[in-house]
Amino acid sequence: MRDKAIPLLLAGGLVGLGLAWVTQGSGVIHDDPARNLYIPDQLTMPLQVKVAHDEERIWFRYRWATERPHVFHDMLRYTDGEWVRHGASPVGPQPQGTYEDRVTMLVDDGSVPDFGRYGGYITVGDRMRFFSDEATAEAVTAHPYLGESLGQTEVRKHLPETRRDAAQWDSVVDEPQLAAQQTSGYFLDLWHWRAGRSNAVGMSDDQWVGEHRHSDAGRGPYTTNWDAENARPQWMFDPEDTGRHALSWEDVTAERVDFDDLYYLAESFAVPFDPDHDWQEGDVIPRRLLREGEGSRGDIRVAGDARWAEGYWDVTLVRDLDTGQPDDKAFAPQGRYDLAFAVHRNATGSRWHYVSLPYSLGLGREADILASRATEGTPDWSQPWFDLMLYYPGQVDWPLLIGEAHAGAEDIAAGLPVRAHHHERQLAHYGVEMEFQDAIRRQWALTLIAGLLLLAGLFIGLLPAFRRRHPGGTP
């Protein structure tokens, strides 16, 4: 029997090793575009910030590293006699790099208390777009408010108290209550600088977050360049002004950017599209037409040149301290405010970005970030940078954080800030774990089964060695 025990032991060991490889060696953390899963190579990234103000204006300066700039966004390429779109909001990075870099900042004046403790997490509601369980376009379109009134097809950022139940995206409170919330200041100001859709005309987009992510009143820095009836652009480059009709697909895919040349289409040098022109394979016309922003949506300007150089974007935005607009948060000397930042880089869109924890800003008051005083109408930027770390948030939403499945839900209910319990790298890993929690649990179960089978095999293999010996006989 001993001779049989050794092969049984070997067989049991090999089976255990095989099961261990199947359950552990292959891993579960990998990109899965079909489920809207893409994990960036780096889970954290640094961002530097400076702030300055005078009696009338406030400046925010941002600096972050990226290997190359992405300024081409949403292009129309002439292919086999048709104009084909490249650059819709992608799952993960765009393979041709046709998605713009962006920096965004959420601002509050204390009217949204949870924001100062938990930052952008409170804007991430139930079944948002590009989440693995995102609400269907049909369901959102049929919603009496989001679909029928706002014309939306996706669930976007929103604040918890705009829902009767924070865990139900469709439980929007009634419109009079929404109006009262905004009047009382229960909304977040959203500064939204876009490398492709606003920077070239010296603008930043201006938006706000309440029951939905809204654009401010007025005209934005871009519009859509598309003639749906004829399936072609509405506008093209003015050949007399620019010496061209279109860009080159080769230049776009190679991401050759000359900030002193034309890589965008603007009203000032656009003419109506000429369908009779001899269009060539690979001609490219931007699907976005840039223009001067107007009204509240045109409040935020680029100060100086926002350019990428030597591996860094350096972007400065300026706005009046108090625009007088109901969809903006006003700043004032001696004021204290809450901020949260985010950066899109490497041709990524939507939720594939890096975000910050909330930070306080002081204009003459003690805070995390101290604004310097600008003299003679312009900051000298002599103060040191404020260094902070951004992280990949994964698919962690507010209903999850305040629900029974989250061990820290009681701390949130008690109002304890997230920064008191977690740092950015922990939050990034938690975000990835949440994206793959089903696969990880399945892996744990398979590993447990493999371990039990291995133990059973060892027991069976060793059993003959422990059998009683009979007197005068063999085991």
GROMACS .gro file of C-alpha atoms in nm:
model
  475
    1MET     CA    1   0.000   0.000   0.000
    2ARG     CA    2   0.293   0.233   0.061
    3ASP     CA    3   0.381   0.202  -0.305
    4LYS     CA    4   0.029   0.323  -0.389
    5ALA     CA    5   0.041   0.610  -0.137
    6ILE     CA    6   0.326   0.793  -0.310
    7PRO     CA    7   0.149   0.816  -0.652
    8LEU     CA    8  -0.170   0.926  -0.477
    9LEU     CA    9   0.021   1.198  -0.295
   10LEU     CA   10   0.181   1.315  -0.618
   11ALA     CA   11  -0.151   1.311  -0.801
   12GLY     CA   12  -0.323   1.507  -0.523
   13GLY     CA   13  -0.041   1.762  -0.522
   14LEU     CA   14  -0.057   1.808  -0.898
   15VAL     CA   15  -0.435   1.851  -0.888
   16GLY     CA   16  -0.397   2.109  -0.611
   17LEU     CA   17  -0.129   2.299  -0.804
   18GLY     CA   18  -0.344   2.294  -1.117
   19LEU     CA   19  -0.646   2.428  -0.933
   20ALA     CA   20  -0.430   2.691  -0.762
   21TRP     CA   21  -0.311   2.811  -1.103
   22VAL     CA   22  -0.662   2.821  -1.245
   23THR     CA   23  -0.796   3.011  -0.946
   24GLN     CA   24  -0.499   3.237  -0.870
   25GLY     CA   25  -0.235   3.232  -1.142
   26SER     CA   26  -0.457   3.369  -1.418
   27GLY     CA   27  -0.577   3.666  -1.209
   28VAL     CA   28  -0.901   3.862  -1.234
   29ILE     CA   29  -0.782   4.223  -1.264
   30HIS     CA   30  -0.775   4.302  -1.635
   31ASP     CA   31  -0.941   4.542  -1.877
   32ASP     CA   32  -1.290   4.443  -1.983
   33PRO     CA   33  -1.444   4.705  -2.217
   34ALA     CA   34  -1.762   4.500  -2.247
   35ARG     CA   35  -1.827   4.571  -1.878
   36ASN     CA   36  -1.689   4.928  -1.892
   37LEU     CA   37  -1.377   4.825  -1.700
   38TYR     CA   38  -1.039   4.978  -1.772
   39ILE     CA   39  -0.769   5.008  -1.508
   40PRO     CA   40  -0.505   5.277  -1.566
   41ASP     CA   41  -0.140   5.182  -1.546
   42GLN     CA   42  -0.092   5.435  -1.266
   43LEU     CA   43  -0.346   5.457  -0.986
   44THR     CA   44  -0.228   5.796  -0.854
   45MET     CA   45  -0.081   6.114  -1.000
   46PRO     CA   46   0.039   6.446  -0.852
   47LEU     CA   47  -0.122   6.784  -0.915
   48GLN     CA   48   0.011   7.126  -0.816
   49VAL     CA   49  -0.214   7.425  -0.746
   50LYS     CA   50  -0.167   7.797  -0.677
   51VAL     CA   51  -0.441   8.053  -0.611
   52ALA     CA   52  -0.431   8.433  -0.615
   53HIS     CA   53  -0.688   8.711  -0.597
   54ASP     CA   54  -0.729   9.086  -0.593
   55GLU     CA   55  -1.036   9.294  -0.513
   56GLU     CA   56  -1.217   9.187  -0.828
   57ARG     CA   57  -1.079   8.860  -0.967
   58ILE     CA   58  -0.950   8.520  -0.864
   59TRP     CA   59  -0.688   8.308  -1.044
   60PHE     CA   60  -0.636   7.931  -1.022
   61ARG     CA   61  -0.316   7.784  -1.162
   62TYR     CA   62  -0.280   7.409  -1.220
   63ARG     CA   63   0.027   7.208  -1.318
   64TRP     CA   64   0.048   6.835  -1.385
   65ALA     CA   65   0.274   6.592  -1.567
   66THR     CA   66   0.179   6.396  -1.876
   67GLU     CA   67   0.398   6.241  -2.143
   68ARG     CA   68   0.231   6.433  -2.425
   69PRO     CA   69  -0.068   6.663  -2.471
   70HIS     CA   70  -0.400   6.546  -2.610
   71VAL     CA   71  -0.581   6.833  -2.780
   72PHE     CA   72  -0.758   6.657  -3.067
   73HIS     CA   73  -1.115   6.586  -2.970
   74ASP     CA   74  -1.406   6.437  -3.158
   75MET     CA   75  -1.295   6.437  -3.523
   76LEU     CA   76  -1.475   6.367  -3.852
   77ARG     CA   77  -1.261   6.163  -4.089
   78TYR     CA   78  -1.335   6.124  -4.459
   79THR     CA   79  -1.333   5.748  -4.516
   80ASP     CA   80  -1.459   5.562  -4.828
   81GLY     CA   81  -1.670   5.858  -4.930
   82GLU     CA   82  -1.829   5.913  -4.588
   83TRP     CA   83  -1.757   6.129  -4.285
   84VAL     CA   84  -1.689   5.899  -3.988
   85ARG     CA   85  -1.676   6.014  -3.627
   86HIS     CA   86  -1.372   5.941  -3.409
   87GLY     CA   87  -1.353   6.040  -3.043
   88ALA     CA   88  -1.686   5.980  -2.870
   89SER     CA   89  -1.647   5.945  -2.493
   90PRO     CA   90  -1.446   5.623  -2.465
   91VAL     CA   91  -1.409   5.327  -2.234
   92GLY     CA   92  -1.050   5.376  -2.127
   93PRO     CA   93  -0.805   5.556  -2.357
   94GLN     CA   94  -0.878   5.631  -2.720
   95PRO     CA   95  -0.644   5.426  -2.945
   96GLN     CA   96  -0.585   5.722  -3.178
   97GLY     CA   97  -0.557   5.970  -2.893
   98THR     CA   98  -0.863   6.164  -3.018
   99TYR     CA   99  -0.979   6.268  -2.675
  100GLU     CA  100  -0.877   6.586  -2.496
  101ASP     CA  101  -0.692   6.645  -2.169
  102ARG     CA  102  -0.900   6.822  -1.904
  103VAL     CA  103  -0.878   6.969  -1.556
  104THR     CA  104  -1.191   7.027  -1.350
  105MET     CA  105  -1.260   7.184  -1.013
  106LEU     CA  106  -1.571   7.161  -0.794
  107VAL     CA  107  -1.631   7.463  -0.569
  108ASP     CA  108  -1.857   7.513  -0.269
  109ASP     CA  109  -1.907   7.794  -0.018
  110GLY     CA  110  -2.025   7.573   0.267
  111SER     CA  111  -2.380   7.529   0.139
  112VAL     CA  112  -2.322   7.158   0.065
  113PRO     CA  113  -2.178   7.036   0.398
  114ASP     CA  114  -2.097   6.678   0.295
  115PHE     CA  115  -1.882   6.807   0.009
  116GLY     CA  116  -1.620   6.948   0.247
  117ARG     CA  117  -1.591   6.605   0.412
  118TYR     CA  118  -1.624   6.365   0.118
  119GLY     CA  119  -1.559   6.569  -0.195
  120GLY     CA  120  -1.672   6.442  -0.532
  121TYR     CA  121  -1.793   6.110  -0.390
  122ILE     CA  122  -2.125   6.275  -0.304
  123THR     CA  123  -2.184   6.357  -0.674
  124VAL     CA  124  -2.152   5.994  -0.781
  125GLY     CA  125  -2.504   5.858  -0.764
  126ASP     CA  126  -2.685   5.540  -0.854
  127ARG     CA  127  -2.627   5.375  -1.196
  128MET     CA  128  -2.432   5.658  -1.353
  129ARG     CA  129  -2.314   5.654  -1.712
  130PHE     CA  130  -2.023   5.425  -1.793
  131PHE     CA  131  -2.067   5.228  -1.471
  132SER     CA  132  -2.103   4.855  -1.523
  133ASP     CA  133  -2.466   4.879  -1.410
  134GLU     CA  134  -2.545   5.212  -1.581
  135ALA     CA  135  -2.909   5.295  -1.636
  136THR     CA  136  -3.026   5.224  -1.989
  137ALA     CA  137  -3.081   5.507  -2.233
  138GLU     CA  138  -3.442   5.390  -2.273
  139ALA     CA  139  -3.506   5.418  -1.899
  140VAL     CA  140  -3.352   5.766  -1.870
  141THR     CA  141  -3.527   5.891  -2.184
  142ALA     CA  142  -3.862   5.778  -2.041
  143HIS     CA  143  -3.803   5.954  -1.709
  144PRO     CA  144  -4.054   6.241  -1.675
  145TYR     CA  145  -3.792   6.489  -1.558
  146LEU     CA  146  -3.444   6.376  -1.668
  147GLY     CA  147  -3.564   6.245  -2.002
  148GLU     CA  148  -3.875   6.440  -2.097
  149SER     CA  149  -3.784   6.776  -1.938
  150LEU     CA  150  -3.404   6.781  -1.970
  151GLY     CA  151  -3.373   6.560  -2.278
  152GLN     CA  152  -3.110   6.337  -2.118
  153THR     CA  153  -3.021   5.978  -2.205
  154GLU     CA  154  -2.770   5.919  -1.921
  155VAL     CA  155  -2.748   5.957  -1.545
  156ARG     CA  156  -2.475   6.210  -1.465
  157LYS     CA  157  -2.332   6.374  -1.154
  158HIS     CA  158  -2.590   6.483  -0.899
  159LEU     CA  159  -2.618   6.568  -0.529
  160PRO     CA  160  -2.780   6.328  -0.281
  161GLU     CA  161  -3.061   6.555  -0.160
  162THR     CA  162  -3.190   6.601  -0.514
  163ARG     CA  163  -3.324   6.245  -0.480
  164ARG     CA  164  -3.594   6.121  -0.246
  165ASP     CA  165  -3.378   5.810  -0.207
  166ALA     CA  166  -3.005   5.860  -0.272
  167ALA     CA  167  -2.982   5.496  -0.383
  168GLN     CA  168  -3.242   5.542  -0.661
  169TRP     CA  169  -3.131   5.753  -0.958
  170ASP     CA  170  -3.487   5.805  -1.079
  171SER     CA  171  -3.631   5.936  -0.748
  172VAL     CA  172  -3.578   6.303  -0.838
  173VAL     CA  173  -3.754   6.547  -0.605
  174ASP     CA  174  -4.014   6.777  -0.759
  175GLU     CA  175  -3.911   7.082  -0.962
  176PRO     CA  176  -4.016   7.349  -0.706
  177GLN     CA  177  -3.792   7.177  -0.450
  178LEU     CA  178  -3.504   7.164  -0.699
  179ALA     CA  179  -3.542   7.536  -0.768
  180ALA     CA  180  -3.546   7.611  -0.394
  181GLN     CA  181  -3.230   7.403  -0.344
  182GLN     CA  182  -3.040   7.600  -0.605
  183THR     CA  183  -3.163   7.932  -0.467
  184SER     CA  184  -3.041   7.828  -0.121
  185GLY     CA  185  -2.697   7.740  -0.262
  186TYR     CA  186  -2.732   7.362  -0.261
  187PHE     CA  187  -2.525   7.310  -0.575
  188LEU     CA  188  -2.159   7.286  -0.672
  189ASP     CA  189  -1.984   7.519  -0.914
  190LEU     CA  190  -1.788   7.325  -1.178
  191TRP     CA  191  -1.489   7.484  -1.355
  192HIS     CA  192  -1.417   7.273  -1.661
  193TRP     CA  193  -1.109   7.346  -1.872
  194ARG     CA  194  -1.085   7.145  -2.192
  195ALA     CA  195  -0.767   7.123  -2.399
  196GLY     CA  196  -0.960   7.065  -2.721
  197ARG     CA  197  -1.301   7.228  -2.679
  198SER     CA  198  -1.216   7.553  -2.499
  199ASN     CA  199  -0.847   7.626  -2.445
  200ALA     CA  200  -0.766   7.730  -2.803
  201VAL     CA  201  -1.010   8.023  -2.779
  202GLY     CA  202  -0.892   8.124  -2.431
  203MET     CA  203  -1.197   7.989  -2.248
  204SER     CA  204  -1.295   7.738  -1.982
  205ASP     CA  205  -1.638   7.583  -1.974
  206ASP     CA  206  -1.854   7.682  -1.675
  207GLN     CA  207  -2.103   7.433  -1.530
  208TRP     CA  208  -2.280   7.339  -1.207
  209VAL     CA  209  -2.400   7.022  -1.036
  210GLY     CA  210  -2.741   6.991  -0.875
  211GLU     CA  211  -2.985   6.718  -0.973
  212HIS     CA  212  -2.779   6.683  -1.292
  213ARG     CA  213  -2.458   6.826  -1.436
  214HIS     CA  214  -2.576   7.145  -1.605
  215SER     CA  215  -2.404   7.402  -1.821
  216ASP     CA  216  -2.433   7.760  -1.699
  217ALA     CA  217  -2.677   7.992  -1.874
  218GLY     CA  218  -2.546   8.146  -2.195
  219ARG     CA  219  -2.337   8.026  -2.487
  220GLY     CA  220  -2.059   7.773  -2.440
  221PRO     CA  221  -1.712   7.779  -2.599
  222TYR     CA  222  -1.802   7.510  -2.854
  223THR     CA  223  -2.089   7.372  -3.056
  224THR     CA  224  -2.138   7.062  -3.270
  225ASN     CA  225  -2.018   7.079  -3.629
  226TRP     CA  226  -2.250   6.823  -3.788
  227ASP     CA  227  -2.520   6.834  -4.054
  228ALA     CA  228  -2.731   6.533  -3.954
  229GLU     CA  229  -2.961   6.557  -4.254
  230ASN     CA  230  -2.673   6.524  -4.501
  231ALA     CA  231  -2.435   6.323  -4.275
  232ARG     CA  232  -2.145   6.566  -4.315
  233PRO     CA  233  -1.985   6.864  -4.139
  234GLN     CA  234  -2.160   7.200  -4.142
  235TRP     CA  235  -1.836   7.397  -4.145
  236MET     CA  236  -1.484   7.358  -4.277
  237PHE     CA  237  -1.160   7.558  -4.265
  238ASP     CA  238  -1.165   7.876  -4.471
  239PRO     CA  239  -0.902   7.800  -4.739
  240GLU     CA  240  -0.843   8.170  -4.811
  241ASP     CA  241  -0.775   8.244  -4.446
  242THR     CA  242  -0.597   7.923  -4.340
  243GLY     CA  243  -0.461   7.778  -4.664
  244ARG     CA  244  -0.640   7.448  -4.605
  245HIS     CA  245  -0.979   7.281  -4.616
  246ALA     CA  246  -0.910   7.016  -4.352
  247LEU     CA  247  -0.658   6.860  -4.117
  248SER     CA  248  -0.471   6.536  -4.186
  249TRP     CA  249  -0.559   6.207  -4.017
  250GLU     CA  250  -0.189   6.125  -4.014
  251ASP     CA  251  -0.117   6.436  -3.807
  252VAL     CA  252  -0.408   6.363  -3.572
  253THR     CA  253  -0.307   6.003  -3.503
  254ALA     CA  254   0.059   6.100  -3.465
  255GLU     CA  255  -0.060   6.370  -3.220
  256ARG     CA  256   0.163   6.628  -3.379
  257VAL     CA  257   0.062   6.947  -3.200
  258ASP     CA  258   0.195   7.293  -3.278
  259PHE     CA  259   0.024   7.539  -3.044
  260ASP     CA  260   0.104   7.818  -3.287
  261ASP     CA  261  -0.063   7.635  -3.576
  262LEU     CA  262  -0.423   7.526  -3.632
  263TYR     CA  263  -0.529   7.203  -3.463
  264TYR     CA  264  -0.889   7.319  -3.408
  265LEU     CA  265  -1.174   7.484  -3.601
  266ALA     CA  266  -1.312   7.817  -3.477
  267GLU     CA  267  -1.585   8.052  -3.597
  268SER     CA  268  -1.329   8.316  -3.689
  269PHE     CA  269  -1.182   8.104  -3.971
  270ALA     CA  270  -1.468   7.867  -4.061
  271VAL     CA  271  -1.685   7.877  -4.373
  272PRO     CA  272  -1.985   7.663  -4.474
  273PHE     CA  273  -1.892   7.311  -4.580
  274ASP     CA  274  -1.837   7.264  -4.952
  275PRO     CA  275  -1.966   6.921  -5.062
  276ASP     CA  276  -1.823   6.973  -5.412
  277HIS     CA  277  -1.464   7.005  -5.293
  278ASP     CA  278  -1.234   6.718  -5.394
  279TRP     CA  279  -1.217   6.559  -5.051
  280GLN     CA  280  -0.935   6.309  -5.002
  281GLU     CA  281  -0.917   5.990  -4.800
  282GLY     CA  282  -0.796   6.083  -4.450
  283ASP     CA  283  -0.913   6.445  -4.454
  284VAL     CA  284  -1.024   6.546  -4.105
  285ILE     CA  285  -1.255   6.822  -3.987
  286PRO     CA  286  -1.316   6.875  -3.612
  287ARG     CA  287  -1.667   6.784  -3.503
  288ARG     CA  288  -1.656   7.075  -3.257
  289LEU     CA  289  -1.665   7.437  -3.370
  290LEU     CA  290  -1.502   7.667  -3.114
  291ARG     CA  291  -1.635   8.014  -3.040
  292GLU     CA  292  -1.645   8.290  -2.782
  293GLY     CA  293  -1.846   8.196  -2.476
  294GLU     CA  294  -2.118   8.434  -2.362
  295GLY     CA  295  -2.326   8.495  -2.052
  296SER     CA  296  -2.265   8.302  -1.732
  297ARG     CA  297  -2.115   8.012  -1.924
  298GLY     CA  298  -1.845   8.244  -2.057
  299ASP     CA  299  -1.731   8.376  -1.716
  300ILE     CA  300  -1.408   8.175  -1.686
  301ARG     CA  301  -1.114   8.269  -1.907
  302VAL     CA  302  -0.767   8.131  -1.967
  303ALA     CA  303  -0.506   8.372  -1.833
  304GLY     CA  304  -0.204   8.388  -2.063
  305ASP     CA  305  -0.115   8.078  -2.264
  306ALA     CA  306  -0.223   7.739  -2.130
  307ARG     CA  307   0.025   7.508  -2.298
  308TRP     CA  308   0.200   7.178  -2.260
  309ALA     CA  309   0.580   7.201  -2.251
  310GLU     CA  310   0.859   6.968  -2.138
  311GLY     CA  311   0.620   6.708  -2.000
  312TYR     CA  312   0.380   6.940  -1.814
  313TRP     CA  313   0.051   7.117  -1.866
  314ASP     CA  314   0.050   7.462  -1.703
  315VAL     CA  315  -0.302   7.610  -1.700
  316THR     CA  316  -0.420   7.932  -1.536
  317LEU     CA  317  -0.789   8.029  -1.519
  318VAL     CA  318  -0.934   8.360  -1.407
  319ARG     CA  319  -1.285   8.474  -1.313
  320ASP     CA  320  -1.453   8.758  -1.128
  321LEU     CA  321  -1.476   8.695  -0.756
  322ASP     CA  322  -1.850   8.749  -0.775
  323THR     CA  323  -2.009   8.712  -1.118
  324GLY     CA  324  -2.354   8.794  -0.988
  325GLN     CA  325  -2.485   8.480  -1.157
  326PRO     CA  326  -2.714   8.239  -0.968
  327ASP     CA  327  -2.532   7.936  -1.115
  328ASP     CA  328  -2.187   8.043  -0.981
  329LYS     CA  329  -2.034   8.035  -0.634
  330ALA     CA  330  -1.908   8.381  -0.532
  331PHE     CA  331  -1.568   8.434  -0.366
  332ALA     CA  332  -1.489   8.717  -0.124
  333PRO     CA  333  -1.187   8.835   0.078
  334GLN     CA  334  -1.178   8.656   0.415
  335GLY     CA  335  -1.386   8.376   0.267
  336ARG     CA  336  -1.322   8.005   0.312
  337TYR     CA  337  -1.427   7.752   0.048
  338ASP     CA  338  -1.414   7.381  -0.031
  339LEU     CA  339  -1.252   7.252  -0.350
  340ALA     CA  340  -1.202   6.917  -0.521
  341PHE     CA  341  -0.998   6.862  -0.836
  342ALA     CA  342  -0.986   6.609  -1.119
  343VAL     CA  343  -0.764   6.553  -1.423
  344HIS     CA  344  -0.821   6.360  -1.745
  345ARG     CA  345  -0.502   6.268  -1.929
  346ASN     CA  346  -0.374   6.002  -2.171
  347ALA     CA  347  -0.677   6.045  -2.401
  348THR     CA  348  -0.931   5.924  -2.146
  349GLY     CA  349  -1.287   6.045  -2.097
  350SER     CA  350  -1.584   6.016  -1.865
  351ARG     CA  351  -1.512   5.842  -1.531
  352TRP     CA  352  -1.159   5.736  -1.632
  353HIS     CA  353  -0.991   6.023  -1.454
  354TYR     CA  354  -0.799   6.102  -1.136
  355VAL     CA  355  -0.974   6.283  -0.852
  356SER     CA  356  -0.874   6.450  -0.527
  357LEU     CA  357  -1.000   6.450  -0.174
  358PRO     CA  358  -1.161   6.782  -0.071
  359TYR     CA  359  -0.937   7.073   0.030
  360SER     CA  360  -1.018   7.407   0.188
  361LEU     CA  361  -0.923   7.740   0.027
  362GLY     CA  362  -0.871   8.056   0.229
  363LEU     CA  363  -0.876   8.413   0.097
  364GLY     CA  364  -0.695   8.575   0.387
  365ARG     CA  365  -0.801   8.298   0.625
  366GLU     CA  366  -0.626   7.984   0.742
  367ALA     CA  367  -0.699   7.686   0.515
  368ASP     CA  368  -0.528   7.401   0.330
  369ILE     CA  369  -0.464   7.624   0.028
  370LEU     CA  370  -0.386   7.991   0.090
  371ALA     CA  371  -0.463   8.241  -0.185
  372SER     CA  372  -0.200   8.510  -0.233
  373ARG     CA  373  -0.284   8.875  -0.297
  374ALA     CA  374  -0.229   8.993  -0.654
  375THR     CA  375  -0.100   9.345  -0.704
  376GLU     CA  376  -0.110   9.564  -1.014
  377GLY     CA  377  -0.373   9.342  -1.172
  378THR     CA  378  -0.174   9.020  -1.208
  379PRO     CA  379  -0.035   8.752  -0.972
  380ASP     CA  380   0.343   8.718  -0.939
  381TRP     CA  381   0.308   8.348  -0.842
  382SER     CA  382   0.597   8.371  -0.599
  383GLN     CA  383   0.425   8.151  -0.339
  384PRO     CA  384   0.511   7.778  -0.334
  385TRP     CA  385   0.293   7.524  -0.508
  386PHE     CA  386   0.036   7.337  -0.306
  387ASP     CA  387   0.109   6.970  -0.382
  388LEU     CA  388  -0.171   6.715  -0.371
  389MET     CA  389  -0.222   6.361  -0.491
  390LEU     CA  390  -0.501   6.250  -0.722
  391TYR     CA  391  -0.621   5.892  -0.746
  392TYR     CA  392  -0.829   5.666  -0.967
  393PRO     CA  393  -1.172   5.631  -0.795
  394GLY     CA  394  -1.309   5.324  -0.973
  395GLN     CA  395  -1.685   5.261  -0.945
  396VAL     CA  396  -1.740   5.372  -0.588
  397ASP     CA  397  -2.068   5.559  -0.562
  398TRP     CA  398  -2.237   5.744  -0.277
  399PRO     CA  399  -2.513   5.481  -0.224
  400LEU     CA  400  -2.240   5.221  -0.170
  401LEU     CA  401  -2.053   5.439   0.080
  402ILE     CA  402  -2.360   5.509   0.294
  403GLY     CA  403  -2.498   5.156   0.261
  404GLU     CA  404  -2.468   4.849   0.481
  405ALA     CA  405  -2.199   4.695   0.259
  406HIS     CA  406  -1.950   4.969   0.352
  407ALA     CA  407  -1.781   4.928   0.689
  408GLY     CA  408  -1.731   5.303   0.715
  409ALA     CA  409  -2.097   5.395   0.667
  410GLU     CA  410  -2.136   5.466   1.039
  411ASP     CA  411  -1.842   5.708   1.025
  412ILE     CA  412  -2.006   5.891   0.734
  413ALA     CA  413  -2.333   5.909   0.926
  414ALA     CA  414  -2.135   6.061   1.214
  415GLY     CA  415  -1.981   6.317   0.978
  416LEU     CA  416  -1.620   6.198   1.006
  417PRO     CA  417  -1.418   6.319   0.702
  418VAL     CA  418  -1.277   6.063   0.460
  419ARG     CA  419  -0.925   6.201   0.499
  420ALA     CA  420  -0.926   6.100   0.867
  421HIS     CA  421  -0.945   5.732   0.771
  422HIS     CA  422  -0.798   5.688   0.423
  423HIS     CA  423  -0.518   5.813   0.203
  424GLU     CA  424  -0.524   5.833  -0.175
  425ARG     CA  425  -0.348   5.506  -0.252
  426GLN     CA  426  -0.584   5.314  -0.025
  427LEU     CA  427  -0.882   5.472  -0.198
  428ALA     CA  428  -0.743   5.387  -0.542
  429HIS     CA  429  -0.700   5.021  -0.448
  430TYR     CA  430  -1.044   5.016  -0.290
  431GLY     CA  431  -1.187   5.156  -0.614
  432VAL     CA  432  -1.027   4.877  -0.816
  433GLU     CA  433  -1.146   4.613  -0.570
  434MET     CA  434  -1.502   4.742  -0.601
  435GLU     CA  435  -1.486   4.718  -0.980
  436PHE     CA  436  -1.388   4.351  -0.956
  437GLN     CA  437  -1.563   4.252  -0.634
  438ASP     CA  438  -1.772   3.979  -0.801
  439ALA     CA  439  -1.468   3.825  -0.969
  440ILE     CA  440  -1.263   3.853  -0.650
  441ARG     CA  441  -1.532   3.678  -0.446
  442ARG     CA  442  -1.556   3.406  -0.707
  443GLN     CA  443  -1.176   3.371  -0.688
  444TRP     CA  444  -1.190   3.335  -0.312
  445ALA     CA  445  -1.454   3.063  -0.345
  446LEU     CA  446  -1.250   2.873  -0.606
  447THR     CA  447  -0.938   2.905  -0.392
  448LEU     CA  448  -1.126   2.765  -0.091
  449ILE     CA  449  -1.254   2.473  -0.298
  450ALA     CA  450  -0.903   2.408  -0.434
  451GLY     CA  451  -0.761   2.410  -0.083
  452LEU     CA  452  -1.023   2.167   0.043
  453LEU     CA  453  -0.964   1.933  -0.252
  454LEU     CA  454  -0.589   1.948  -0.189
  455LEU     CA  455  -0.639   1.858   0.176
  456ALA     CA  456  -0.874   1.576   0.078
  457GLY     CA  457  -0.619   1.442  -0.168
  458LEU     CA  458  -0.344   1.452   0.092
  459PHE     CA  459  -0.566   1.276   0.344
  460ILE     CA  460  -0.656   1.002   0.097
  461GLY     CA  461  -0.292   0.964  -0.006
  462LEU     CA  462  -0.167   0.940   0.352
  463LEU     CA  463  -0.451   0.720   0.482
  464PRO     CA  464  -0.280   0.385   0.400
  465ALA     CA  465   0.027   0.485   0.601
  466PHE     CA  466  -0.184   0.516   0.916
  467ARG     CA  467  -0.371   0.186   0.887
  468ARG     CA  468  -0.309  -0.068   1.167
  469ARG     CA  469  -0.054  -0.333   1.111
  470HIS     CA  470  -0.180  -0.688   1.183
  471PRO     CA  471   0.052  -0.923   1.379
  472GLY     CA  472   0.256  -1.142   1.151
  473GLY     CA  473   0.125  -0.967   0.848
  474THR     CA  474   0.202  -0.671   0.630
  475PRO     CA  475   0.022  -0.340   0.640
   0.00000   0.00000   0.00000
